[in-house]
Amino acid sequence: MSIIQFIQQPWHWAVGGLFIGLTVPLLLLLGNKALGISSTLRQICAACFPAYISFFKYDWKAQAWNLFFVGGILIGGILAGCFLEGNAPIEVAAATQQRLQAYHITDYSQLLPAEIFNWSNLFTLKGLIFFVIGGFLVGFGTRYAGGCTSGHSIMGLSNLQWPSLVATICFMAGGFFSANIIVPWIFKLLNA
Amino acid sequence: MKNIKYLLAGIFFGVVLVKAQVISWFRIQEMFQLTSFHMYGVIGTGVVVGIMAVQLIKRFHIKTFDGQPISIAPKKFDKGQIYGGLIFGIGWAITGACPGPLFAQIGLGFTVVAVTLISAIAGTWVYGLLEKKLPH
């Protein structure tokens, strides 16, 4: 078995977690950088549309490393999809499959359901909710919280920061509420 | 060119995000429906490994590869971590992605997620606009 074939296999969660965890010391050792992705969204605002807003008047170029990092994530996604079976079907829990069936989500051939993540949905109510509103909440919420899953839940918790624990608990609370109350309501609305 | 190493680190992280399946909308639904241990296993393992690594770096005063001291800025608490955290959580369950996975999903071929990313940038911009008026 070649190394590529070895990586192509589905990864156990512990392997995925190990490498995600190791990214923390990797960035520290490479140049004393703290893992944190959502700040790149602020940098893009500061670079492209600062609009005299004080929140975007800072030396974003000093943090340019982060833009290279997210560019790398995009390339990593391409490589994983093209060469490492990254988009192979996954075994989704039966109980979740049952709930998704009621939402008319039945395509498990890829990592994301084709019924949602499809250009043909862009100018529909589905697209408005899942891409435009969902994305807005992610961008607004992470910046308001001062970080996302990487900056708070991985980096912040790794450095034993209690504000990051508060943030992580709130991410989870919002997610539980959303997945169990809002998402079912969205599909009820869409499939009505 | 000093930033090329971060591009390479990002490629590594992107592959890991995909292969760990944390960018899967299905895995996010499972996590919040409590029907699978997968996401808890990934994030839990990541945090434990991260804590051990940071402790080792601090205890042994390990320096960067080019000999600079390593220091990590502490996170300051404000109410944004509560309000913003809840808002992000709601969005996370809808999009099935936090900011890092957005980039990986686009790379993996779900190009329509570029719209989600643009909207997330717009959300960040609106936060910047309203920053001083929001409770912190």
Short mmCIF file of C-alpha atoms in Angstrom, two decimals:
data_model
loop_
_atom_site.label_atom_id
_atom_site.label_comp_id
_atom_site.label_asym_id
_atom_site.label_seq_id
_atom_site.Cartn_x
_atom_site.Cartn_y
_atom_site.Cartn_z
CA MET A 1 0.00 0.00 0.00
CA SER A 2 1.44 3.35 -1.01
CA ILE A 3 1.42 6.35 1.30
CA ILE A 4 -1.25 8.01 -0.86
CA GLN A 5 -3.49 4.95 -0.60
CA PHE A 6 -2.89 4.97 3.14
CA ILE A 7 -4.09 8.58 3.44
CA GLN A 8 -7.03 7.93 1.09
CA GLN A 9 -8.70 5.59 3.57
CA PRO A 10 -11.41 7.05 5.82
CA TRP A 11 -9.76 8.56 8.90
CA HIS A 12 -10.67 7.61 12.44
CA TRP A 13 -11.81 10.63 14.45
CA ALA A 14 -8.75 10.34 16.69
CA VAL A 15 -6.44 10.73 13.67
CA GLY A 16 -8.32 13.81 12.47
CA GLY A 17 -8.27 15.28 15.99
CA LEU A 18 -4.57 14.55 16.41
CA PHE A 19 -3.62 16.46 13.25
CA ILE A 20 -5.97 19.35 14.02
CA GLY A 21 -4.38 19.58 17.48
CA LEU A 22 -0.87 19.45 16.01
CA THR A 23 -1.66 22.47 13.84
CA VAL A 24 -1.51 24.57 17.03
CA PRO A 25 2.20 23.90 17.78
CA LEU A 26 2.97 23.85 14.05
CA LEU A 27 1.94 27.50 13.66
CA LEU A 28 3.62 28.49 16.93
CA LEU A 29 6.88 26.87 15.83
CA LEU A 30 6.71 28.24 12.30
CA GLY A 31 6.54 31.83 13.49
CA ASN A 32 4.75 32.31 16.82
CA LYS A 33 1.35 32.43 15.10
CA ALA A 34 -1.93 31.62 16.85
CA LEU A 35 -4.39 29.47 14.90
CA GLY A 36 -7.51 31.49 14.07
CA ILE A 37 -9.39 31.64 10.81
CA SER A 38 -12.27 34.06 11.27
CA SER A 39 -9.86 37.00 11.59
CA THR A 40 -9.07 36.54 7.89
CA LEU A 41 -12.62 37.70 7.12
CA ARG A 42 -11.85 40.92 8.99
CA GLN A 43 -8.60 41.25 7.04
CA ILE A 44 -10.44 40.89 3.74
CA CYS A 45 -12.81 43.67 4.86
CA ALA A 46 -9.89 45.86 5.93
CA ALA A 47 -8.05 45.25 2.66
CA CYS A 48 -11.00 45.60 0.27
CA PHE A 49 -13.78 47.68 1.85
CA PRO A 50 -12.51 49.54 4.94
CA ALA A 51 -15.06 52.36 4.33
CA TYR A 52 -13.61 54.58 7.09
CA ILE A 53 -14.86 52.12 9.74
CA SER A 54 -12.46 52.22 12.69
CA PHE A 55 -12.74 48.44 13.20
CA PHE A 56 -11.09 47.99 9.80
CA LYS A 57 -8.38 50.60 10.24
CA TYR A 58 -5.45 48.52 11.42
CA ASP A 59 -2.31 47.11 9.90
CA TRP A 60 -3.90 44.07 8.25
CA LYS A 61 -0.74 43.50 6.19
CA ALA A 62 1.07 42.57 9.40
CA GLN A 63 -1.31 39.59 9.60
CA ALA A 64 -0.95 38.62 5.95
CA TRP A 65 0.33 35.17 6.92
CA ASN A 66 -3.26 34.25 7.77
CA LEU A 67 -4.43 34.97 4.21
CA PHE A 68 -1.76 32.57 2.92
CA PHE A 69 -2.98 30.04 5.48
CA VAL A 70 -6.62 30.14 4.30
CA GLY A 71 -5.44 30.10 0.67
CA GLY A 72 -3.65 26.90 1.64
CA ILE A 73 -6.84 25.49 3.16
CA LEU A 74 -8.59 26.02 -0.17
CA ILE A 75 -5.76 24.28 -2.04
CA GLY A 76 -5.81 21.52 0.58
CA GLY A 77 -9.51 21.04 -0.14
CA ILE A 78 -8.76 20.71 -3.87
CA LEU A 79 -5.96 18.19 -3.26
CA ALA A 80 -8.05 16.17 -0.80
CA GLY A 81 -10.91 16.04 -3.30
CA CYS A 82 -8.79 15.19 -6.34
CA PHE A 83 -6.24 12.78 -4.89
CA LEU A 84 -7.21 11.69 -1.38
CA GLU A 85 -10.83 10.53 -1.67
CA GLY A 86 -11.83 13.57 0.37
CA ASN A 87 -15.36 13.66 -1.02
CA ALA A 88 -16.03 9.95 -0.55
CA PRO A 89 -19.41 9.02 0.97
CA ILE A 90 -19.51 8.83 4.75
CA GLU A 91 -21.53 6.68 7.11
CA VAL A 92 -24.11 9.03 8.58
CA ALA A 93 -25.85 7.97 11.81
CA ALA A 94 -29.15 6.18 11.14
CA ALA A 95 -31.09 8.46 13.48
CA THR A 96 -29.86 11.54 11.61
CA GLN A 97 -30.61 9.91 8.23
CA GLN A 98 -34.14 9.35 9.45
CA ARG A 99 -34.56 13.00 10.38
CA LEU A 100 -33.00 14.21 7.14
CA GLN A 101 -35.32 11.98 5.14
CA ALA A 102 -38.22 13.98 6.54
CA TYR A 103 -36.42 17.07 5.21
CA HIS A 104 -36.11 15.39 1.75
CA ILE A 105 -32.32 15.13 2.14
CA THR A 106 -31.37 11.68 0.85
CA ASP A 107 -28.16 12.10 -1.20
CA TYR A 108 -25.24 10.77 0.84
CA SER A 109 -22.87 10.32 -2.10
CA GLN A 110 -20.74 13.32 -1.07
CA LEU A 111 -19.56 15.11 2.08
CA LEU A 112 -22.30 17.74 1.69
CA PRO A 113 -25.88 17.10 0.52
CA ALA A 114 -26.32 17.96 -3.16
CA GLU A 115 -29.95 18.90 -2.43
CA ILE A 116 -28.66 22.03 -0.66
CA PHE A 117 -25.15 22.80 -1.92
CA ASN A 118 -25.95 23.35 -5.54
CA TRP A 119 -25.76 26.47 -7.75
CA SER A 120 -29.32 25.92 -8.91
CA ASN A 121 -30.48 26.80 -5.38
CA LEU A 122 -28.73 30.17 -5.38
CA PHE A 123 -31.68 32.37 -6.26
CA THR A 124 -34.24 30.37 -4.30
CA LEU A 125 -35.45 30.66 -0.71
CA LYS A 126 -33.25 27.65 0.09
CA GLY A 127 -30.18 29.45 -1.22
CA LEU A 128 -31.08 32.63 0.60
CA ILE A 129 -31.32 30.76 3.91
CA PHE A 130 -28.44 28.27 3.61
CA PHE A 131 -25.89 30.47 1.82
CA VAL A 132 -26.73 34.12 2.38
CA ILE A 133 -28.33 34.21 5.84
CA GLY A 134 -26.31 31.27 7.19
CA GLY A 135 -23.07 32.78 5.97
CA PHE A 136 -23.96 36.18 7.38
CA LEU A 137 -24.61 34.68 10.83
CA VAL A 138 -21.26 32.86 10.70
CA GLY A 139 -19.33 36.01 9.75
CA PHE A 140 -21.16 38.36 12.11
CA GLY A 141 -21.22 35.92 15.03
CA THR A 142 -17.59 34.85 14.87
CA ARG A 143 -16.33 38.42 14.72
CA TYR A 144 -18.64 39.50 17.55
CA ALA A 145 -17.36 36.52 19.56
CA GLY A 146 -13.77 37.43 18.68
CA GLY A 147 -13.05 34.06 17.11
CA CYS A 148 -14.47 30.84 15.73
CA THR A 149 -14.04 27.14 16.28
CA SER A 150 -10.34 27.36 15.42
CA GLY A 151 -9.46 30.52 17.37
CA HIS A 152 -11.51 29.81 20.48
CA SER A 153 -12.36 26.11 20.60
CA ILE A 154 -8.99 24.79 19.41
CA MET A 155 -6.41 27.55 20.02
CA GLY A 156 -8.08 29.26 22.99
CA LEU A 157 -8.90 26.03 24.82
CA SER A 158 -5.40 24.69 24.08
CA ASN A 159 -4.06 27.74 25.91
CA LEU A 160 -6.60 27.21 28.75
CA GLN A 161 -8.37 30.53 28.15
CA TRP A 162 -11.69 30.65 30.01
CA PRO A 163 -13.25 33.27 27.68
CA SER A 164 -12.72 30.72 24.90
CA LEU A 165 -14.57 28.13 26.98
CA VAL A 166 -17.47 30.57 27.36
CA ALA A 167 -17.44 31.15 23.60
CA THR A 168 -17.29 27.42 22.84
CA ILE A 169 -20.23 26.70 25.16
CA CYS A 170 -22.21 29.43 23.38
CA PHE A 171 -21.26 28.07 19.93
CA MET A 172 -22.63 24.71 21.03
CA ALA A 173 -25.74 26.16 22.64
CA GLY A 174 -26.53 28.15 19.49
CA GLY A 175 -25.88 25.07 17.37
CA PHE A 176 -28.13 22.82 19.44
CA PHE A 177 -30.94 25.36 19.29
CA SER A 178 -30.45 25.86 15.57
CA ALA A 179 -30.16 22.21 14.53
CA ASN A 180 -33.12 21.09 16.63
CA ILE A 181 -35.49 24.06 16.38
CA ILE A 182 -34.50 26.37 13.50
CA VAL A 183 -33.30 23.84 10.89
CA PRO A 184 -36.46 21.66 11.20
CA TRP A 185 -38.51 24.84 10.91
CA ILE A 186 -36.56 25.92 7.80
CA PHE A 187 -37.24 22.59 6.08
CA LYS A 188 -40.88 22.74 7.07
CA LEU A 189 -41.04 26.13 5.42
CA LEU A 190 -39.14 24.96 2.31
CA ASN A 191 -41.10 21.74 1.87
CA ALA A 192 -44.49 23.23 2.62
CA MET B 1 8.13 34.78 0.42
CA LYS B 2 8.33 34.32 4.18
CA ASN B 3 4.62 33.50 4.05
CA ILE B 4 4.98 30.43 1.82
CA LYS B 5 5.41 28.25 4.91
CA TYR B 6 1.95 29.33 6.07
CA LEU B 7 0.52 28.43 2.68
CA LEU B 8 1.99 24.95 3.12
CA ALA B 9 0.66 24.74 6.68
CA GLY B 10 -2.75 25.77 5.33
CA ILE B 11 -2.63 23.01 2.69
CA PHE B 12 -1.90 20.53 5.48
CA PHE B 13 -4.75 21.92 7.59
CA GLY B 14 -7.15 21.92 4.63
CA VAL B 15 -6.46 18.26 3.87
CA VAL B 16 -6.92 17.44 7.56
CA LEU B 17 -10.24 19.33 7.77
CA VAL B 18 -11.56 17.37 4.78
CA LYS B 19 -10.27 13.95 5.82
CA ALA B 20 -11.44 14.48 9.41
CA GLN B 21 -14.87 15.16 7.83
CA VAL B 22 -15.42 18.19 10.05
CA ILE B 23 -16.41 20.16 6.95
CA SER B 24 -19.34 17.80 6.35
CA TRP B 25 -22.80 19.30 6.78
CA PHE B 26 -23.93 15.80 7.78
CA ARG B 27 -21.37 15.56 10.59
CA ILE B 28 -22.46 18.95 11.96
CA GLN B 29 -26.10 17.82 12.02
CA GLU B 30 -25.07 14.62 13.82
CA MET B 31 -23.11 16.58 16.39
CA PHE B 32 -26.04 18.83 17.26
CA GLN B 33 -28.55 15.98 17.11
CA LEU B 34 -26.29 13.94 19.43
CA THR B 35 -26.45 10.96 17.09
CA SER B 36 -22.71 10.44 16.53
CA PHE B 37 -19.55 10.79 18.57
CA HIS B 38 -17.42 11.71 15.55
CA MET B 39 -17.23 15.51 15.94
CA TYR B 40 -16.84 15.32 19.71
CA GLY B 41 -14.01 12.83 19.18
CA VAL B 42 -12.23 15.06 16.65
CA ILE B 43 -12.58 18.31 18.58
CA GLY B 44 -11.88 16.65 21.95
CA THR B 45 -8.73 14.96 20.64
CA GLY B 46 -7.64 18.22 18.99
CA VAL B 47 -8.03 20.15 22.23
CA VAL B 48 -6.18 17.54 24.32
CA VAL B 49 -3.28 17.43 21.82
CA GLY B 50 -3.27 21.24 21.66
CA ILE B 51 -3.19 21.61 25.45
CA MET B 52 -0.30 19.16 25.74
CA ALA B 53 1.65 20.90 22.97
CA VAL B 54 1.15 24.38 24.43
CA GLN B 55 2.11 23.16 27.91
CA LEU B 56 5.29 21.58 26.54
CA ILE B 57 6.17 24.77 24.65
CA LYS B 58 5.63 26.88 27.78
CA ARG B 59 7.34 24.56 30.25
CA PHE B 60 10.47 24.05 28.17
CA HIS B 61 10.49 27.60 26.74
CA ILE B 62 10.61 26.15 23.26
CA LYS B 63 11.42 28.74 20.59
CA THR B 64 10.23 29.04 16.99
CA PHE B 65 12.24 27.28 14.25
CA ASP B 66 14.13 30.53 13.67
CA GLY B 67 14.86 31.05 17.36
CA GLN B 68 12.22 33.61 18.34
CA PRO B 69 10.45 33.28 21.70
CA ILE B 70 6.88 31.96 21.59
CA SER B 71 4.20 33.92 23.40
CA ILE B 72 0.45 33.53 23.05
CA ALA B 73 -1.79 36.54 23.68
CA PRO B 74 -4.49 35.83 26.29
CA LYS B 75 -8.16 36.08 25.26
CA LYS B 76 -10.05 38.90 26.95
CA PHE B 77 -13.60 38.25 28.05
CA ASP B 78 -16.45 40.39 26.85
CA LYS B 79 -20.15 39.76 26.33
CA GLY B 80 -19.51 39.31 22.60
CA GLN B 81 -18.33 35.80 23.32
CA ILE B 82 -21.86 35.06 24.56
CA TYR B 83 -24.00 36.95 22.04
CA GLY B 84 -21.68 36.44 19.09
CA GLY B 85 -21.09 32.84 20.10
CA LEU B 86 -24.82 32.08 20.08
CA ILE B 87 -25.26 33.81 16.70
CA PHE B 88 -22.35 31.92 15.17
CA GLY B 89 -23.68 28.64 16.60
CA ILE B 90 -27.01 29.20 14.87
CA GLY B 91 -25.22 29.86 11.58
CA TRP B 92 -22.90 26.88 12.05
CA ALA B 93 -25.78 24.41 12.19
CA ILE B 94 -27.39 25.95 9.09
CA THR B 95 -24.31 26.22 6.85
CA GLY B 96 -22.57 23.17 8.30
CA ALA B 97 -19.37 25.16 8.36
CA CYS B 98 -17.29 27.48 10.45
CA PRO B 99 -14.94 29.88 8.64
CA GLY B 100 -12.06 27.43 8.03
CA PRO B 101 -14.26 24.72 6.52
CA LEU B 102 -15.85 27.29 4.17
CA PHE B 103 -12.52 27.53 2.33
CA ALA B 104 -12.07 23.75 2.34
CA GLN B 105 -15.62 23.13 1.04
CA ILE B 106 -15.00 25.49 -1.88
CA GLY B 107 -11.74 23.70 -2.65
CA LEU B 108 -13.43 20.32 -2.46
CA GLY B 109 -15.69 21.41 -5.31
CA PHE B 110 -18.75 22.89 -3.61
CA THR B 111 -18.13 26.18 -5.37
CA VAL B 112 -21.51 27.63 -4.41
CA VAL B 113 -20.11 27.92 -0.87
CA ALA B 114 -18.21 30.94 -2.24
CA VAL B 115 -21.56 32.72 -1.84
CA THR B 116 -21.64 31.68 1.83
CA LEU B 117 -18.09 32.97 2.23
CA ILE B 118 -18.93 36.32 0.64
CA SER B 119 -21.94 36.56 2.93
CA ALA B 120 -19.74 35.76 5.94
CA ILE B 121 -17.40 38.57 4.87
CA ALA B 122 -20.45 40.84 4.65
CA GLY B 123 -21.48 39.73 8.15
CA THR B 124 -18.02 40.60 9.45
CA TRP B 125 -18.25 43.99 7.73
CA VAL B 126 -21.65 44.74 9.31
CA TYR B 127 -20.20 43.77 12.70
CA GLY B 128 -17.40 46.28 12.12
CA LEU B 129 -19.98 48.93 11.24
CA LEU B 130 -22.05 48.28 14.39
CA GLU B 131 -19.18 47.38 16.73
CA LYS B 132 -19.48 50.42 19.01
CA LYS B 133 -23.27 50.15 19.30
CA LEU B 134 -23.33 46.48 20.29
CA PRO B 135 -23.10 45.36 23.94
CA HIS B 136 -19.63 44.10 24.86
#
